[in-house]
PDB file of C-alpha atoms in Angstrom:
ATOM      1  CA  UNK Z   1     116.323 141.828  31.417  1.00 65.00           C
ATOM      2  CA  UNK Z   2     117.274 142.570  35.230  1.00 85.00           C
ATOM      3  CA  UNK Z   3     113.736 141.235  35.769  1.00 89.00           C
ATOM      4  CA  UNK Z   4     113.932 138.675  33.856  1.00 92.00           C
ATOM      5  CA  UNK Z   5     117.023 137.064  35.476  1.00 92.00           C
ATOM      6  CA  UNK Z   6     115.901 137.809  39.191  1.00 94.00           C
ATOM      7  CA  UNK Z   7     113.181 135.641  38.175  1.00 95.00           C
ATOM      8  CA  UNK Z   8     115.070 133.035  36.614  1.00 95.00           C
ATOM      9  CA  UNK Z   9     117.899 132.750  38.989  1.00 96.00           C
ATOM     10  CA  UNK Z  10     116.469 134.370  42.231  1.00 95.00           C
ATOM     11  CA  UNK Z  11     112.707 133.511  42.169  1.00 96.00           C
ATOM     12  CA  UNK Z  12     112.346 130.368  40.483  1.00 97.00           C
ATOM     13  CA  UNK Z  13     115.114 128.407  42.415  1.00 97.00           C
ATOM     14  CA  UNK Z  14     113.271 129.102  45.532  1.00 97.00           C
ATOM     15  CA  UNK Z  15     109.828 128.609  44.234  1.00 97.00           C
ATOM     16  CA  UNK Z  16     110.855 124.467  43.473  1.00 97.00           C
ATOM     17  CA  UNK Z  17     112.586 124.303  46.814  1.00 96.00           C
ATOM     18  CA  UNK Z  18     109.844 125.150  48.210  1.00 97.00           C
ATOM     19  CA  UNK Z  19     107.513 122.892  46.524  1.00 96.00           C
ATOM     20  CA  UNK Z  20     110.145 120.318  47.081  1.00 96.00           C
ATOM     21  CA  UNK Z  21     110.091 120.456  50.616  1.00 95.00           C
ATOM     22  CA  UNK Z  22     106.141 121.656  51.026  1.00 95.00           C
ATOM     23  CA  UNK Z  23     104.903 118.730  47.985  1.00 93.00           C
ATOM     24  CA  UNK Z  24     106.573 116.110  50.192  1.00 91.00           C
ATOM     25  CA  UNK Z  25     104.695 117.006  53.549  1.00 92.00           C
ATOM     26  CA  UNK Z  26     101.566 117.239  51.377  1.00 90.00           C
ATOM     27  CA  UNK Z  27     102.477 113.980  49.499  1.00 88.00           C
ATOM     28  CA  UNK Z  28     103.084 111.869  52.612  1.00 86.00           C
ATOM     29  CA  UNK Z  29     100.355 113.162  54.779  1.00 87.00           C
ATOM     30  CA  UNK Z  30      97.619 112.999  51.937  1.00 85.00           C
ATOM     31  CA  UNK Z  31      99.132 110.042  49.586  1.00 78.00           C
ATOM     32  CA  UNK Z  32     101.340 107.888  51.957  1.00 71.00           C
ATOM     33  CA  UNK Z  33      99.988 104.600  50.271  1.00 68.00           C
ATOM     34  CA  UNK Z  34     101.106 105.358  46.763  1.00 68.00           C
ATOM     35  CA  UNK Z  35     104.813 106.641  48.164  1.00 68.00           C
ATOM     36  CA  UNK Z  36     106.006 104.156  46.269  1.00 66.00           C
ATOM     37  CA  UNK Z  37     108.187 103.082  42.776  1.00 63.00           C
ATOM     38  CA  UNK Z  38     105.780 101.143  41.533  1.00 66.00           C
ATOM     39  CA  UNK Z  39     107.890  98.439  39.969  1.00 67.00           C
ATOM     40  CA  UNK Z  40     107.191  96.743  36.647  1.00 65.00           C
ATOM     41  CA  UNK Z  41     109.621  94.106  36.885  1.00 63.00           C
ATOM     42  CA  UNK Z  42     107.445  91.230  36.856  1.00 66.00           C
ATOM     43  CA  UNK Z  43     106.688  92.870  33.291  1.00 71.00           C
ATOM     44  CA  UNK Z  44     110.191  93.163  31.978  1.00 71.00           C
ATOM     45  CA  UNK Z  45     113.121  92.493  33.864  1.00 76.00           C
ATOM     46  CA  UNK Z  46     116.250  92.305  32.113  1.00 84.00           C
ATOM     47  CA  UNK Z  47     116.280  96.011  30.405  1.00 87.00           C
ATOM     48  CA  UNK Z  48     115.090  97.319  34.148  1.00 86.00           C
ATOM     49  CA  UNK Z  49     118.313  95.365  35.981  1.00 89.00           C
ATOM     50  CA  UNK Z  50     120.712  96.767  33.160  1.00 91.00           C
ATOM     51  CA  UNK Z  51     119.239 100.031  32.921  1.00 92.00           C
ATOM     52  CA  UNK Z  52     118.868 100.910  36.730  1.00 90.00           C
ATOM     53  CA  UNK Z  53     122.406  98.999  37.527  1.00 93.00           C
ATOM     54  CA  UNK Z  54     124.368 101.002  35.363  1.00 94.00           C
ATOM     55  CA  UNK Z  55     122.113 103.877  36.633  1.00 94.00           C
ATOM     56  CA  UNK Z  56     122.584 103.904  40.184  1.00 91.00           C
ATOM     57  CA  UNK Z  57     126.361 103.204  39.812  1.00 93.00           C
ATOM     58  CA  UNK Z  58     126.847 105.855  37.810  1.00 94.00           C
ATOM     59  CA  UNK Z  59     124.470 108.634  39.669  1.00 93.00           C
ATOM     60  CA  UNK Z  60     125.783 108.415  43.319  1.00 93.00           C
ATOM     61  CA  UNK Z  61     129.040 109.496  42.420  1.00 93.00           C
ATOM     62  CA  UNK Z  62     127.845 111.976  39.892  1.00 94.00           C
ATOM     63  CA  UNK Z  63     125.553 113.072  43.289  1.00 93.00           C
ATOM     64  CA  UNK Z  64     128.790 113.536  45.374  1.00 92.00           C
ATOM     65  CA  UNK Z  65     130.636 115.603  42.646  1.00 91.00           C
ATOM     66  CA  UNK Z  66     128.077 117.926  42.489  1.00 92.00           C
ATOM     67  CA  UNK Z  67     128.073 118.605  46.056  1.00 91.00           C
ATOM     68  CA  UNK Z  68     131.786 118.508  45.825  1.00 89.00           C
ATOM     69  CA  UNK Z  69     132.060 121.438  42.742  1.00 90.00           C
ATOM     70  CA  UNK Z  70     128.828 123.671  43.988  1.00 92.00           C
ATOM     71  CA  UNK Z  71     129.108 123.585  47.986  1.00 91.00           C
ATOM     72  CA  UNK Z  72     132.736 123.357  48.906  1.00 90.00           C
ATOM     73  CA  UNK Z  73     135.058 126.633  47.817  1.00 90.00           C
ATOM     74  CA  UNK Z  74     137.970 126.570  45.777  1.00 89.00           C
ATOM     75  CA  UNK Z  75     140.103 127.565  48.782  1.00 89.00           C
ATOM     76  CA  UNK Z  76     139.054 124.646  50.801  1.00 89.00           C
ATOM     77  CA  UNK Z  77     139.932 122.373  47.911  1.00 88.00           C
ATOM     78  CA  UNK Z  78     143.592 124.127  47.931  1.00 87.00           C
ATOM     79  CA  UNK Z  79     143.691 124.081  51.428  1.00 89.00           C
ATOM     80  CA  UNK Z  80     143.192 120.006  51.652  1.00 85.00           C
ATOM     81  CA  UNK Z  81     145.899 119.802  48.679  1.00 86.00           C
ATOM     82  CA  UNK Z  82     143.654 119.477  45.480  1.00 85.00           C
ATOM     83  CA  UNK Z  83     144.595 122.385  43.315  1.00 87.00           C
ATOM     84  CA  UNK Z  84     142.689 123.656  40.144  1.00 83.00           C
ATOM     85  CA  UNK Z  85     144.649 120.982  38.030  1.00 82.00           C
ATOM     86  CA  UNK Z  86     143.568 117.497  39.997  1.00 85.00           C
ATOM     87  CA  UNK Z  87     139.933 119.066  40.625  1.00 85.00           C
ATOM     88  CA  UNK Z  88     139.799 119.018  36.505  1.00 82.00           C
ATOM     89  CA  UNK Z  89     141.118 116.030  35.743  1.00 83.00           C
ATOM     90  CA  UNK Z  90     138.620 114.185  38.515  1.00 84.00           C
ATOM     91  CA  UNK Z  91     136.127 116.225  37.329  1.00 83.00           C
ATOM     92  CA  UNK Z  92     136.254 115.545  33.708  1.00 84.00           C
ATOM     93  CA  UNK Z  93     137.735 112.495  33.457  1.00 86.00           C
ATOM     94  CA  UNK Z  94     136.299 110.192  36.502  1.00 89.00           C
ATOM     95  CA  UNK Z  95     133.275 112.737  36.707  1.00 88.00           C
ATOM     96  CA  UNK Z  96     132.649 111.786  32.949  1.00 90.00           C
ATOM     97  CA  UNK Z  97     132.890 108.153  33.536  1.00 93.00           C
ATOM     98  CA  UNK Z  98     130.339 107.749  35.812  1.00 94.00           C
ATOM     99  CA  UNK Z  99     127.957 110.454  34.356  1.00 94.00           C
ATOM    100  CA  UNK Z 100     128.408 108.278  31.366  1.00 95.00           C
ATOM    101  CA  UNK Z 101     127.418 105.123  33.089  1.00 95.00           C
ATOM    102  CA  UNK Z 102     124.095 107.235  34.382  1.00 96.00           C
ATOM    103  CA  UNK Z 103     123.385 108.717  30.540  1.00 96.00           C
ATOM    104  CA  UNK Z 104     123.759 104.922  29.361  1.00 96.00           C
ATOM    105  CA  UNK Z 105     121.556 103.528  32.168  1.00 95.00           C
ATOM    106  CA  UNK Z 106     119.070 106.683  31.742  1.00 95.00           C
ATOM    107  CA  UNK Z 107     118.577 105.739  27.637  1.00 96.00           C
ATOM    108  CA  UNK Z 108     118.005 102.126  28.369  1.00 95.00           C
ATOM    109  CA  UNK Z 109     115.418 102.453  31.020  1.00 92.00           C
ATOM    110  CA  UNK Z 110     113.803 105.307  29.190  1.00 94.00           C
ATOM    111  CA  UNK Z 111     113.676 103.456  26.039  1.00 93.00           C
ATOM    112  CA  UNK Z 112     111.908 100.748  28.102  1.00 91.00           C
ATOM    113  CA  UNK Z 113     109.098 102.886  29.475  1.00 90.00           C
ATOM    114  CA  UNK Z 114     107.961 104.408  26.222  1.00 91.00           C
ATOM    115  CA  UNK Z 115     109.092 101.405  23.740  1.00 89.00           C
ATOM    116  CA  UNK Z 116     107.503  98.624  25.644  1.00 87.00           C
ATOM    117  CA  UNK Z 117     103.698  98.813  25.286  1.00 87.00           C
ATOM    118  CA  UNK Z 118     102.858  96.777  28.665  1.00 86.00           C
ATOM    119  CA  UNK Z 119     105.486  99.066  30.692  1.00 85.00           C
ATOM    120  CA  UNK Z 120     104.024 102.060  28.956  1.00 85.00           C
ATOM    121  CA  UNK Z 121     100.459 101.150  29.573  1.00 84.00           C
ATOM    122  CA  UNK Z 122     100.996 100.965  33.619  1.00 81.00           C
ATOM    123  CA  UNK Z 123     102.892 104.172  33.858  1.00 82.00           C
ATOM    124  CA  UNK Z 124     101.800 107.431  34.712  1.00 83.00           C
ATOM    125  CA  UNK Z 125     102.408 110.543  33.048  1.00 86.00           C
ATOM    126  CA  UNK Z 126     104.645 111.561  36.170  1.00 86.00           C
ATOM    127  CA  UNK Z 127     106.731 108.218  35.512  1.00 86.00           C
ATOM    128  CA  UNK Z 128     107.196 109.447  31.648  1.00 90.00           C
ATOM    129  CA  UNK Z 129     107.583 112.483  32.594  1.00 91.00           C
ATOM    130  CA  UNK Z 130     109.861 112.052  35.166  1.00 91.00           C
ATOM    131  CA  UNK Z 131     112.285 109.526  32.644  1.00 92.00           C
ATOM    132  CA  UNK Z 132     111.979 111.851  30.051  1.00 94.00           C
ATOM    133  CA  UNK Z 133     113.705 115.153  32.124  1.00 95.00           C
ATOM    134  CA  UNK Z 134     116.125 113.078  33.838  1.00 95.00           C
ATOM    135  CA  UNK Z 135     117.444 111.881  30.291  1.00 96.00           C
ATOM    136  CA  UNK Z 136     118.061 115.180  29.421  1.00 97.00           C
ATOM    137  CA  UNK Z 137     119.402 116.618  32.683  1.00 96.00           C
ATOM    138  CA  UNK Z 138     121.973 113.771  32.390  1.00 96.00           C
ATOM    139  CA  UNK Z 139     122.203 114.482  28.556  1.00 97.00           C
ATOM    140  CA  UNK Z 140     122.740 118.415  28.969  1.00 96.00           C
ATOM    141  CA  UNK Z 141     125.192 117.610  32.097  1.00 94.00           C
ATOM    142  CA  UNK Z 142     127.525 115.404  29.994  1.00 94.00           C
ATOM    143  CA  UNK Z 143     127.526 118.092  27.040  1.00 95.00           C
ATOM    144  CA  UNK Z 144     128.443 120.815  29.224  1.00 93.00           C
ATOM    145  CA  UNK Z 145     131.090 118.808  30.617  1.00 89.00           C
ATOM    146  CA  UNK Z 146     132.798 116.891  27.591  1.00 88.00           C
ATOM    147  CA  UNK Z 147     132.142 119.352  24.994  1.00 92.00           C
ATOM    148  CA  UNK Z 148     131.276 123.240  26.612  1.00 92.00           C
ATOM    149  CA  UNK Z 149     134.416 122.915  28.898  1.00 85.00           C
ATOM    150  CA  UNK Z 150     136.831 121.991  25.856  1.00 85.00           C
ATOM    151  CA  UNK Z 151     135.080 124.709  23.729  1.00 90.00           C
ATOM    152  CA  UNK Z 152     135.203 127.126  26.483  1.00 90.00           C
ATOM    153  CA  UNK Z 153     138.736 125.847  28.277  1.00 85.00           C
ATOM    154  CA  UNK Z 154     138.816 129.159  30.159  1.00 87.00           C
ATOM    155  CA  UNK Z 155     135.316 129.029  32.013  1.00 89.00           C
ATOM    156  CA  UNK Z 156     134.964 127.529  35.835  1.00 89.00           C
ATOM    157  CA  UNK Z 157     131.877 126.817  36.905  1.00 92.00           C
ATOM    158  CA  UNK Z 158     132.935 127.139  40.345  1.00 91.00           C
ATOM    159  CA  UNK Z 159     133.770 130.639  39.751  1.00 92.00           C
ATOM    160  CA  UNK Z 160     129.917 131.337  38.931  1.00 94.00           C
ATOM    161  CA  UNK Z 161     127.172 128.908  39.542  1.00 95.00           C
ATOM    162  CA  UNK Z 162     129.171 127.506  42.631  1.00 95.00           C
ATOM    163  CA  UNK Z 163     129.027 131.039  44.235  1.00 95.00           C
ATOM    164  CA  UNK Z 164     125.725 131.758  42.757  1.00 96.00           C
ATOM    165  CA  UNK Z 165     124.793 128.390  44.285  1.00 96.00           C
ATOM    166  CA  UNK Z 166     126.218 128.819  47.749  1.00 95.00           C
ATOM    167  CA  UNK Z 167     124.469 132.500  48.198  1.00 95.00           C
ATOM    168  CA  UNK Z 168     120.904 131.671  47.635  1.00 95.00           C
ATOM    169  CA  UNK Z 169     121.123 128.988  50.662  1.00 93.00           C
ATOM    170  CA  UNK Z 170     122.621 132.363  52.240  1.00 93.00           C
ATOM    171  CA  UNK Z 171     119.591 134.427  50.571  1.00 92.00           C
ATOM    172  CA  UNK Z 172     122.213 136.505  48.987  1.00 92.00           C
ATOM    173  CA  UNK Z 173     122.090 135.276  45.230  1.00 90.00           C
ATOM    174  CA  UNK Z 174     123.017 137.382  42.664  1.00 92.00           C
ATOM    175  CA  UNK Z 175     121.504 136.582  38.993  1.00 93.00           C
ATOM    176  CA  UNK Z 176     124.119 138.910  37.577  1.00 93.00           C
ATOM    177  CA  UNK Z 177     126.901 136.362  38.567  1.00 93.00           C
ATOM    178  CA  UNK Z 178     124.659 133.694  36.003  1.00 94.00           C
ATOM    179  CA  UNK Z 179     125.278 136.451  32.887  1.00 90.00           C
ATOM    180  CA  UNK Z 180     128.004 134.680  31.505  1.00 89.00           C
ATOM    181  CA  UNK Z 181     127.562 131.388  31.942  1.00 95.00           C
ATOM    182  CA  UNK Z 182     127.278 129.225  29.123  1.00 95.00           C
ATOM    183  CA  UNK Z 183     124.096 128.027  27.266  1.00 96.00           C
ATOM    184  CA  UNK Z 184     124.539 124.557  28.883  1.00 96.00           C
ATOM    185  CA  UNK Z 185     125.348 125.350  32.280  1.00 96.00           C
ATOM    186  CA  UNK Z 186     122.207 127.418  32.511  1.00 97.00           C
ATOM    187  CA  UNK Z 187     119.836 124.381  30.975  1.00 97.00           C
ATOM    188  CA  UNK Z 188     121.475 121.807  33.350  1.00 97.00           C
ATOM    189  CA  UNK Z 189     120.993 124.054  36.664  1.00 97.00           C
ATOM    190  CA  UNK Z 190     117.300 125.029  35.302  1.00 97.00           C
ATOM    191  CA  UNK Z 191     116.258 121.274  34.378  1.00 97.00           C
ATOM    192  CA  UNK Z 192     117.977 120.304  37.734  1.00 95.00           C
ATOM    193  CA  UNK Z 193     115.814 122.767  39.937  1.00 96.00           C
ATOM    194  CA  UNK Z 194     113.273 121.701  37.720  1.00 96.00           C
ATOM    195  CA  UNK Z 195     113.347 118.343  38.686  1.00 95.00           C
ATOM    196  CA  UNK Z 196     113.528 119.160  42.443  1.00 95.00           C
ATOM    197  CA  UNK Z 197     109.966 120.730  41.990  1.00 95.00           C
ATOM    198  CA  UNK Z 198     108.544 118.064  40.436  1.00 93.00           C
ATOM    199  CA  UNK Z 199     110.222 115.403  42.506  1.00 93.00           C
ATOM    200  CA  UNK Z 200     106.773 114.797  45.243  1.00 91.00           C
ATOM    201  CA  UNK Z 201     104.587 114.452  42.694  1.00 89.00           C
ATOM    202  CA  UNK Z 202     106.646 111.409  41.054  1.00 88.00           C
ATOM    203  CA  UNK Z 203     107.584 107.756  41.816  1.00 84.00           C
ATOM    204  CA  UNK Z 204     110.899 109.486  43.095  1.00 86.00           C
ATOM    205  CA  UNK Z 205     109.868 110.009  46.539  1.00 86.00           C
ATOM    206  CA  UNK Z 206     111.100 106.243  46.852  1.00 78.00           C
ATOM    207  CA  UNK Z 207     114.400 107.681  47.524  1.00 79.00           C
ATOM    208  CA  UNK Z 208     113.078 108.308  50.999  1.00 78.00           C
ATOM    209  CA  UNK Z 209     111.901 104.836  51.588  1.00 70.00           C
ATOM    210  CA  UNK Z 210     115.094 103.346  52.410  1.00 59.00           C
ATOM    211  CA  UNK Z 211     114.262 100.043  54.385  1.00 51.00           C
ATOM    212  CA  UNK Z 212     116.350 100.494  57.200  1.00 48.00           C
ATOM    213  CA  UNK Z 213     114.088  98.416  59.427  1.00 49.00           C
ATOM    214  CA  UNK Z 214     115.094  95.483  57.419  1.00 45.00           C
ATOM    215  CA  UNK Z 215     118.516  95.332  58.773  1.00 47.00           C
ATOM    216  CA  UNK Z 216     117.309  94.258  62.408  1.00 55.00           C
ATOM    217  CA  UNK Z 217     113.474  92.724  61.587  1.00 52.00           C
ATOM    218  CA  UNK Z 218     113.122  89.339  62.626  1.00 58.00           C
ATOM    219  CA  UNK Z 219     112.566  86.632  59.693  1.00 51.00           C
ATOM    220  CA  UNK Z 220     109.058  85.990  59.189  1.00 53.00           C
ATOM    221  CA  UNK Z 221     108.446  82.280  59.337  1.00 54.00           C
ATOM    222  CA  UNK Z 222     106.405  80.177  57.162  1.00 52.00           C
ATOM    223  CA  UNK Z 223     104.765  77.107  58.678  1.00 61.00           C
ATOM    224  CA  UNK Z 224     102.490  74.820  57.172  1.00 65.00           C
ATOM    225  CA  UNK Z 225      98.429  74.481  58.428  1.00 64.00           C
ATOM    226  CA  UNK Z 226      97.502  70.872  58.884  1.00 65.00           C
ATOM    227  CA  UNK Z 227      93.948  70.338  59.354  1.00 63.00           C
ATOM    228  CA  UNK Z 228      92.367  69.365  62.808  1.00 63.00           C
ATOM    229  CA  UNK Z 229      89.426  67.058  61.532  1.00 59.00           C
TER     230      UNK Z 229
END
């Protein structure tokens, strides 16, 4: 079993880091032209502006909470004022608001890919794929934190998979710290490494392509051609 966890918590998080950061260096020097989302709006528009609105409004904070709970230590949350108490009640309560928002927006765009035949037919099986585990990454994430946190009122995750988290970026980590975690915590952190590995390989790497340029580009102008003769 020692073996077994070193694997799972030691080995594997570092094996999908590094095809994280590796796949994208391969991706963009060997597949630049297809770093793209490949939208199917023109398609079907009105489930994708629902679905990806209450999406994207939902998964930046849940982004920012995660970094919140796993990177910063309890005693820098006590030292800036927000003790045990608050971090709870922000975490379950305005945490679960917007993770709901991204579980709501995840169902109706993954509903879309696979129920619509003509969105279906132009996706890959990287853009299934991809719908598929983030559904239940954002699934497994609101169970463990509406219903494992009431059932188990006495576990912190910031006592174990925070620390856990924080020492492998200090090549430290310590699978025994992951023993008693529950069922749910594990699948979320698994599925979310998970999707880090799998992330160059997938319309995701639009993430990247954030059109900064715009902002200062001048307008392109349109004139009309008359004819010489």
């Amino acid at each position: 079993m020692e073996t077994l966890d070193r694997l799972i918590w030691v080995v594997f998080p570092y094996l999908c880091m590094a095809i994280f950061i590796f796949g994208h260096i391969y991706r963009y020097r060997v597949d630049k032209f297809h770093w793209t989302a490949k939208s199917s709006e023109f398609i079907e528009k009105k489930q994708l502006m629902m679905g990806s609105l209450l999406f994207h409004l939902g998964i930046i904070p849940v982004i920012f909470g995660h970094i919140g709970g796993l990177a910063i230590p309890i005693a820098w949350m006590n030292a800036v004022g927000v003790n045990d108490h608050l971090y709870h009640i922000g975490a379950i309560y305005i945490g679960g608001i917007f993770g709901f928002m991204t579980l709501i927006g995840m169902i109706i765009l993954t509903f879309r890919r696979f129920s619509i035949s003509s969105v279906r037919k132009l996706s890959s099986f990287s853009d299934l794929a991809v719908n598929a585990l983030l559904l239940f990454i954002v699934f497994v994430g609101m169970y463990a934190t509406l219903v494992t946190n009431v059932v188990q009122p006495d576990f912190d995750y910031r006592m174990t998979v925070s620390i856990w988290f924080r020492d492998l970026f200090l090549f430290k980590a310590n699978p025994a710290i992951m023993a008693e975690v529950p069922l749910s915590f594990k699948i979320h952190v698994l599925t979310g490494f998970a999707i880090f590995a799998f992330w160059p390989f997938s319309r995701l790497v639009h993430v990247w392509s954030v059109p900064l340029n715009y902002v200062g580009r001048s307008y392109i102008l349109y004139r009309r051609h008359k004819p010489t003769n």
